Amino acid sequence: MSAVRWDLFCRVIDNLGDAGVCWRLAADLAARGEAVRLVIDDPSPLAHIAPDGAAGVEVLRWRDDVALPAEVDVVVEAFACDPPPRYVAQMAGCTRPPCWLNLEYLGTEARALRSHGLPSPQLEGPGRGLTKWWFQPGFGAGSGGLLREPGLLAARAAFERDAWLQSMGWPRAPGEQVAVLFSYAHPGIAQWLVALASRPTLLLVPQGPAQPLVRAALGPQLRQGALRALQLPWLTQSQFDRALWSADSSVVRGEDSLLRALWCGSPFVWQLYPQRDGAHQRKLQAFLEHWAAEAPLPRAASEWFVWWNTEAAGPPPRRPDAGAWRAAVLAWRDRLAQQADLTTQLIGFALAKR
């Protein structure tokens, strides 16, 4: 059976978010034998997160005159980015058009999940006569699932933290815990660092908005009390995953990093992109409700999620019991791992509509 051919369109808004999700999907599809063309308006983030590319993935810079190859079976637009009108018109002109999907942002609220699998007939414009299908990633039954490549959890289980940290030049001292901070700006970071400095801690800070905030709070030596921080260079996605695997706890931002922290199985906090209308607060609340419905989540852990997503935050709440927090993460991770992953569901959905 010949490979199914996919065109995946991506516009970069948050360069490590949109590009990161699309690259993981493209690479996962290709690893399963599919042929993928990633059409992206700004491929520069890929030089950091995937400098070696992936077999079976062709990267093409987005242009308005990009053409529809005759052999394409599935067209995915990530996050309602709308392929170029000329390309859509070519789809409409096909005797047997490719399956056209809109891959949405990760959904936590019920209203978002209700859109999964729904058709959107195109009644006007260059795609008139076509049907675009909504594909909604999510945590519960009835959603499109979550990105999780085959073998991920086995690789996590076999991971040797100290050997990897040593190989990267970031060895931890005896007795040090490891934390990862990959966040947006937050007014309470300095206070959070003070709390973290109460016990020996190696803090890994990947590239992003947190780096200058940590430098300002800790000074040029990047030390305070029992805390020492390392400001990391750009990491590939594989390296970022392993940094999370090395951590006893982590703070992550965005949807791709959320899922990687969840599959890691260690205590974590998710900081959502703040929105003026408070939509991020509603999304966070729905996320915590999903979690609580599947596995007990310590109240103190919920308070950390709320604190990291409150702009006018006061002092950090008391730190949750690490064992209970880890158990809650593992319980939900193991429940979610029983569901079909997003790529498996996406392939099945597209072929059924094709």
PDB file of N, CA and C in Angstrom, residues 76-139:
ATOM      1  N   VAL A  76      -4.293  19.448   5.807  1.00  0.00           N
ATOM      2  CA  VAL A  76      -4.556  19.863   7.190  1.00  0.00           C
ATOM      3  C   VAL A  76      -4.133  21.316   7.338  1.00  0.00           C
ATOM      4  N   GLU A  77      -5.062  22.159   7.751  1.00  0.00           N
ATOM      5  CA  GLU A  77      -4.696  23.520   8.134  1.00  0.00           C
ATOM      6  C   GLU A  77      -4.671  23.560   9.651  1.00  0.00           C
ATOM      7  N   ALA A  78      -3.541  23.961  10.205  1.00  0.00           N
ATOM      8  CA  ALA A  78      -3.402  24.007  11.653  1.00  0.00           C
ATOM      9  C   ALA A  78      -3.965  25.309  12.192  1.00  0.00           C
ATOM     10  N   PHE A  79      -4.878  25.200  13.134  1.00  0.00           N
ATOM     11  CA  PHE A  79      -5.389  26.345  13.889  1.00  0.00           C
ATOM     12  C   PHE A  79      -6.065  27.381  12.986  1.00  0.00           C
ATOM     13  N   ALA A  80      -6.866  26.874  12.036  1.00  0.00           N
ATOM     14  CA  ALA A  80      -7.677  27.737  11.158  1.00  0.00           C
ATOM     15  C   ALA A  80      -6.827  28.767  10.423  1.00  0.00           C
ATOM     16  N   CYS A  81      -5.684  28.308   9.890  1.00  0.00           N
ATOM     17  CA  CYS A  81      -4.775  29.252   9.237  1.00  0.00           C
ATOM     18  C   CYS A  81      -5.148  29.543   7.780  1.00  0.00           C
ATOM     19  N   ASP A  82      -6.106  28.804   7.201  1.00  0.00           N
ATOM     20  CA  ASP A  82      -6.598  29.056   5.846  1.00  0.00           C
ATOM     21  C   ASP A  82      -5.508  28.949   4.781  1.00  0.00           C
ATOM     22  N   PRO A  83      -5.457  27.833   4.051  1.00  0.00           N
ATOM     23  CA  PRO A  83      -4.508  27.717   2.947  1.00  0.00           C
ATOM     24  C   PRO A  83      -4.734  28.822   1.917  1.00  0.00           C
ATOM     25  N   PRO A  84      -3.752  29.104   1.069  1.00  0.00           N
ATOM     26  CA  PRO A  84      -3.904  30.162   0.075  1.00  0.00           C
ATOM     27  C   PRO A  84      -5.134  29.927  -0.818  1.00  0.00           C
ATOM     28  N   PRO A  85      -5.846  30.985  -1.196  1.00  0.00           N
ATOM     29  CA  PRO A  85      -7.062  30.831  -2.023  1.00  0.00           C
ATOM     30  C   PRO A  85      -6.808  30.053  -3.310  1.00  0.00           C
ATOM     31  N   ARG A  86      -5.672  30.274  -3.950  1.00  0.00           N
ATOM     32  CA  ARG A  86      -5.383  29.554  -5.200  1.00  0.00           C
ATOM     33  C   ARG A  86      -5.302  28.051  -4.947  1.00  0.00           C
ATOM     34  N   TYR A  87      -4.690  27.671  -3.833  1.00  0.00           N
ATOM     35  CA  TYR A  87      -4.563  26.262  -3.471  1.00  0.00           C
ATOM     36  C   TYR A  87      -5.944  25.657  -3.204  1.00  0.00           C
ATOM     37  N   VAL A  88      -6.793  26.407  -2.478  1.00  0.00           N
ATOM     38  CA  VAL A  88      -8.142  25.922  -2.164  1.00  0.00           C
ATOM     39  C   VAL A  88      -8.958  25.763  -3.444  1.00  0.00           C
ATOM     40  N   ALA A  89      -8.815  26.713  -4.361  1.00  0.00           N
ATOM     41  CA  ALA A  89      -9.533  26.616  -5.638  1.00  0.00           C
ATOM     42  C   ALA A  89      -9.099  25.375  -6.409  1.00  0.00           C
ATOM     43  N   GLN A  90      -7.822  25.040  -6.343  1.00  0.00           N
ATOM     44  CA  GLN A  90      -7.350  23.825  -7.006  1.00  0.00           C
ATOM     45  C   GLN A  90      -7.967  22.582  -6.373  1.00  0.00           C
ATOM     46  N   MET A  91      -8.121  22.600  -5.039  1.00  0.00           N
ATOM     47  CA  MET A  91      -8.804  21.474  -4.382  1.00  0.00           C
ATOM     48  C   MET A  91     -10.237  21.346  -4.890  1.00  0.00           C
ATOM     49  N   ALA A  92     -10.920  22.485  -4.998  1.00  0.00           N
ATOM     50  CA  ALA A  92     -12.318  22.463  -5.431  1.00  0.00           C
ATOM     51  C   ALA A  92     -12.459  21.962  -6.859  1.00  0.00           C
ATOM     52  N   GLY A  93     -11.408  22.120  -7.635  1.00  0.00           N
ATOM     53  CA  GLY A  93     -11.455  21.689  -9.024  1.00  0.00           C
ATOM     54  C   GLY A  93     -11.119  20.229  -9.236  1.00  0.00           C
ATOM     55  N   CYS A  94     -10.755  19.521  -8.188  1.00  0.00           N
ATOM     56  CA  CYS A  94     -10.391  18.109  -8.310  1.00  0.00           C
ATOM     57  C   CYS A  94     -11.638  17.237  -8.489  1.00  0.00           C
ATOM     58  N   THR A  95     -11.492  16.206  -9.304  1.00  0.00           N
ATOM     59  CA  THR A  95     -12.576  15.234  -9.439  1.00  0.00           C
ATOM     60  C   THR A  95     -12.827  14.535  -8.112  1.00  0.00           C
ATOM     61  N   ARG A  96     -11.752  14.223  -7.430  1.00  0.00           N
ATOM     62  CA  ARG A  96     -11.845  13.641  -6.086  1.00  0.00           C
ATOM     63  C   ARG A  96     -10.963  14.486  -5.169  1.00  0.00           C
ATOM     64  N   PRO A  97     -11.526  15.501  -4.535  1.00  0.00           N
ATOM     65  CA  PRO A  97     -10.724  16.411  -3.712  1.00  0.00           C
ATOM     66  C   PRO A  97     -10.094  15.691  -2.524  1.00  0.00           C
ATOM     67  N   PRO A  98      -8.962  16.190  -2.063  1.00  0.00           N
ATOM     68  CA  PRO A  98      -8.385  15.637  -0.834  1.00  0.00           C
ATOM     69  C   PRO A  98      -9.282  15.921   0.366  1.00  0.00           C
ATOM     70  N   CYS A  99      -9.128  15.130   1.403  1.00  0.00           N
ATOM     71  CA  CYS A  99      -9.834  15.410   2.662  1.00  0.00           C
ATOM     72  C   CYS A  99      -9.226  16.662   3.275  1.00  0.00           C
ATOM     73  N   TRP A 100     -10.078  17.595   3.657  1.00  0.00           N
ATOM     74  CA  TRP A 100      -9.618  18.893   4.171  1.00  0.00           C
ATOM     75  C   TRP A 100     -10.011  18.980   5.645  1.00  0.00           C
ATOM     76  N   LEU A 101      -9.009  19.147   6.508  1.00  0.00           N
ATOM     77  CA  LEU A 101      -9.223  19.170   7.949  1.00  0.00           C
ATOM     78  C   LEU A 101      -8.697  20.458   8.556  1.00  0.00           C
ATOM     79  N   ASN A 102      -9.405  20.980   9.537  1.00  0.00           N
ATOM     80  CA  ASN A 102      -8.881  22.050  10.374  1.00  0.00           C
ATOM     81  C   ASN A 102      -8.513  21.443  11.724  1.00  0.00           C
ATOM     82  N   LEU A 103      -7.203  21.415  12.018  1.00  0.00           N
ATOM     83  CA  LEU A 103      -6.722  20.931  13.304  1.00  0.00           C
ATOM     84  C   LEU A 103      -6.769  22.088  14.294  1.00  0.00           C
ATOM     85  N   GLU A 104      -7.628  21.989  15.289  1.00  0.00           N
ATOM     86  CA  GLU A 104      -7.834  23.088  16.223  1.00  0.00           C
ATOM     87  C   GLU A 104      -6.796  23.058  17.348  1.00  0.00           C
ATOM     88  N   TYR A 105      -6.768  24.169  18.112  1.00  0.00           N
ATOM     89  CA  TYR A 105      -5.980  24.195  19.336  1.00  0.00           C
ATOM     90  C   TYR A 105      -6.552  23.186  20.328  1.00  0.00           C
ATOM     91  N   LEU A 106      -5.736  22.810  21.280  1.00  0.00           N
ATOM     92  CA  LEU A 106      -6.148  21.860  22.306  1.00  0.00           C
ATOM     93  C   LEU A 106      -7.391  22.373  23.018  1.00  0.00           C
ATOM     94  N   GLY A 107      -8.424  21.548  23.067  1.00  0.00           N
ATOM     95  CA  GLY A 107      -9.684  21.957  23.686  1.00  0.00           C
ATOM     96  C   GLY A 107      -9.835  21.383  25.085  1.00  0.00           C
ATOM     97  N   THR A 108     -10.285  22.218  26.006  1.00  0.00           N
ATOM     98  CA  THR A 108     -10.604  21.734  27.352  1.00  0.00           C
ATOM     99  C   THR A 108     -12.067  21.969  27.702  1.00  0.00           C
ATOM    100  N   GLU A 109     -12.675  22.990  27.091  1.00  0.00           N
ATOM    101  CA  GLU A 109     -14.060  23.326  27.412  1.00  0.00           C
ATOM    102  C   GLU A 109     -15.026  22.488  26.575  1.00  0.00           C
ATOM    103  N   ALA A 110     -16.194  22.213  27.139  1.00  0.00           N
ATOM    104  CA  ALA A 110     -17.175  21.346  26.487  1.00  0.00           C
ATOM    105  C   ALA A 110     -17.598  21.890  25.127  1.00  0.00           C
ATOM    106  N   ARG A 111     -17.748  23.202  25.021  1.00  0.00           N
ATOM    107  CA  ARG A 111     -18.210  23.779  23.754  1.00  0.00           C
ATOM    108  C   ARG A 111     -17.197  23.538  22.637  1.00  0.00           C
ATOM    109  N   ALA A 112     -15.918  23.528  22.976  1.00  0.00           N
ATOM    110  CA  ALA A 112     -14.898  23.247  21.969  1.00  0.00           C
ATOM    111  C   ALA A 112     -14.946  21.782  21.549  1.00  0.00           C
ATOM    112  N   LEU A 113     -15.097  20.896  22.511  1.00  0.00           N
ATOM    113  CA  LEU A 113     -15.093  19.466  22.206  1.00  0.00           C
ATOM    114  C   LEU A 113     -16.305  19.055  21.383  1.00  0.00           C
ATOM    115  N   ARG A 114     -17.403  19.807  21.503  1.00  0.00           N
ATOM    116  CA  ARG A 114     -18.593  19.477  20.712  1.00  0.00           C
ATOM    117  C   ARG A 114     -18.367  19.679  19.217  1.00  0.00           C
ATOM    118  N   SER A 115     -17.337  20.427  18.856  1.00  0.00           N
ATOM    119  CA  SER A 115     -17.092  20.682  17.428  1.00  0.00           C
ATOM    120  C   SER A 115     -16.313  19.560  16.762  1.00  0.00           C
ATOM    121  N   HIS A 116     -15.782  18.622  17.544  1.00  0.00           N
ATOM    122  CA  HIS A 116     -14.930  17.592  16.951  1.00  0.00           C
ATOM    123  C   HIS A 116     -15.706  16.742  15.941  1.00  0.00           C
ATOM    124  N   GLY A 117     -15.136  16.620  14.766  1.00  0.00           N
ATOM    125  CA  GLY A 117     -15.715  15.779  13.725  1.00  0.00           C
ATOM    126  C   GLY A 117     -16.835  16.411  12.940  1.00  0.00           C
ATOM    127  N   LEU A 118     -17.156  17.662  13.211  1.00  0.00           N
ATOM    128  CA  LEU A 118     -18.263  18.299  12.503  1.00  0.00           C
ATOM    129  C   LEU A 118     -17.836  18.785  11.120  1.00  0.00           C
ATOM    130  N   PRO A 119     -18.748  18.721  10.146  1.00  0.00           N
ATOM    131  CA  PRO A 119     -18.442  19.239   8.806  1.00  0.00           C
ATOM    132  C   PRO A 119     -18.683  20.739   8.728  1.00  0.00           C
ATOM    133  N   SER A 120     -17.927  21.392   7.883  1.00  0.00           N
ATOM    134  CA  SER A 120     -18.136  22.814   7.601  1.00  0.00           C
ATOM    135  C   SER A 120     -18.227  22.979   6.088  1.00  0.00           C
ATOM    136  N   PRO A 121     -19.430  22.823   5.510  1.00  0.00           N
ATOM    137  CA  PRO A 121     -19.576  22.963   4.056  1.00  0.00           C
ATOM    138  C   PRO A 121     -19.175  24.377   3.606  1.00  0.00           C
ATOM    139  N   GLN A 122     -18.412  24.437   2.544  1.00  0.00           N
ATOM    140  CA  GLN A 122     -17.963  25.724   2.014  1.00  0.00           C
ATOM    141  C   GLN A 122     -18.980  26.185   0.965  1.00  0.00           C
ATOM    142  N   LEU A 123     -19.738  27.213   1.311  1.00  0.00           N
ATOM    143  CA  LEU A 123     -20.840  27.655   0.468  1.00  0.00           C
ATOM    144  C   LEU A 123     -20.456  28.781  -0.480  1.00  0.00           C
ATOM    145  N   GLU A 124     -19.293  29.368  -0.264  1.00  0.00           N
ATOM    146  CA  GLU A 124     -18.844  30.452  -1.127  1.00  0.00           C
ATOM    147  C   GLU A 124     -17.328  30.520  -1.090  1.00  0.00           C
ATOM    148  N   GLY A 125     -16.769  31.380  -1.936  1.00  0.00           N
ATOM    149  CA  GLY A 125     -15.323  31.536  -1.977  1.00  0.00           C
ATOM    150  C   GLY A 125     -14.662  30.491  -2.843  1.00  0.00           C
ATOM    151  N   PRO A 126     -13.321  30.441  -2.831  1.00  0.00           N
ATOM    152  CA  PRO A 126     -12.601  29.530  -3.731  1.00  0.00           C
ATOM    153  C   PRO A 126     -12.847  28.065  -3.435  1.00  0.00           C
ATOM    154  N   GLY A 127     -13.263  27.742  -2.207  1.00  0.00           N
ATOM    155  CA  GLY A 127     -13.508  26.341  -1.853  1.00  0.00           C
ATOM    156  C   GLY A 127     -14.959  25.935  -1.951  1.00  0.00           C
ATOM    157  N   ARG A 128     -15.768  26.728  -2.640  1.00  0.00           N
ATOM    158  CA  ARG A 128     -17.197  26.416  -2.739  1.00  0.00           C
ATOM    159  C   ARG A 128     -17.423  24.988  -3.224  1.00  0.00           C
ATOM    160  N   GLY A 129     -18.260  24.292  -2.503  1.00  0.00           N
ATOM    161  CA  GLY A 129     -18.566  22.901  -2.838  1.00  0.00           C
ATOM    162  C   GLY A 129     -17.762  21.893  -2.033  1.00  0.00           C
ATOM    163  N   LEU A 130     -16.693  22.344  -1.385  1.00  0.00           N
ATOM    164  CA  LEU A 130     -15.890  21.449  -0.555  1.00  0.00           C
ATOM    165  C   LEU A 130     -16.471  21.372   0.859  1.00  0.00           C
ATOM    166  N   THR A 131     -15.997  20.394   1.606  1.00  0.00           N
ATOM    167  CA  THR A 131     -16.318  20.288   3.027  1.00  0.00           C
ATOM    168  C   THR A 131     -15.022  20.281   3.820  1.00  0.00           C
ATOM    169  N   LYS A 132     -14.949  21.176   4.784  1.00  0.00           N
ATOM    170  CA  LYS A 132     -13.828  21.192   5.721  1.00  0.00           C
ATOM    171  C   LYS A 132     -14.304  20.534   7.012  1.00  0.00           C
ATOM    172  N   TRP A 133     -13.473  19.651   7.557  1.00  0.00           N
ATOM    173  CA  TRP A 133     -13.848  18.921   8.761  1.00  0.00           C
ATOM    174  C   TRP A 133     -13.071  19.444   9.961  1.00  0.00           C
ATOM    175  N   TRP A 134     -13.763  19.577  11.075  1.00  0.00           N
ATOM    176  CA  TRP A 134     -13.150  20.072  12.311  1.00  0.00           C
ATOM    177  C   TRP A 134     -12.561  18.908  13.092  1.00  0.00           C
ATOM    178  N   PHE A 135     -11.288  19.026  13.467  1.00  0.00           N
ATOM    179  CA  PHE A 135     -10.634  17.985  14.266  1.00  0.00           C
ATOM    180  C   PHE A 135     -10.137  18.640  15.551  1.00  0.00           C
ATOM    181  N   GLN A 136     -10.702  18.222  16.670  1.00  0.00           N
ATOM    182  CA  GLN A 136     -10.479  18.891  17.946  1.00  0.00           C
ATOM    183  C   GLN A 136      -9.669  18.020  18.905  1.00  0.00           C
ATOM    184  N   PRO A 137      -8.396  18.322  19.120  1.00  0.00           N
ATOM    185  CA  PRO A 137      -7.642  17.601  20.154  1.00  0.00           C
ATOM    186  C   PRO A 137      -8.251  17.846  21.529  1.00  0.00           C
ATOM    187  N   GLY A 138      -8.115  16.879  22.409  1.00  0.00           N
ATOM    188  CA  GLY A 138      -8.681  17.053  23.742  1.00  0.00           C
ATOM    189  C   GLY A 138      -8.366  15.870  24.635  1.00  0.00           C
ATOM    190  N   PHE A 139      -8.833  15.959  25.874  1.00  0.00           N
ATOM    191  CA  PHE A 139      -8.480  14.990  26.902  1.00  0.00           C
ATOM    192  C   PHE A 139      -9.514  13.881  27.080  1.00  0.00           C
TER     193      PHE A 139
END
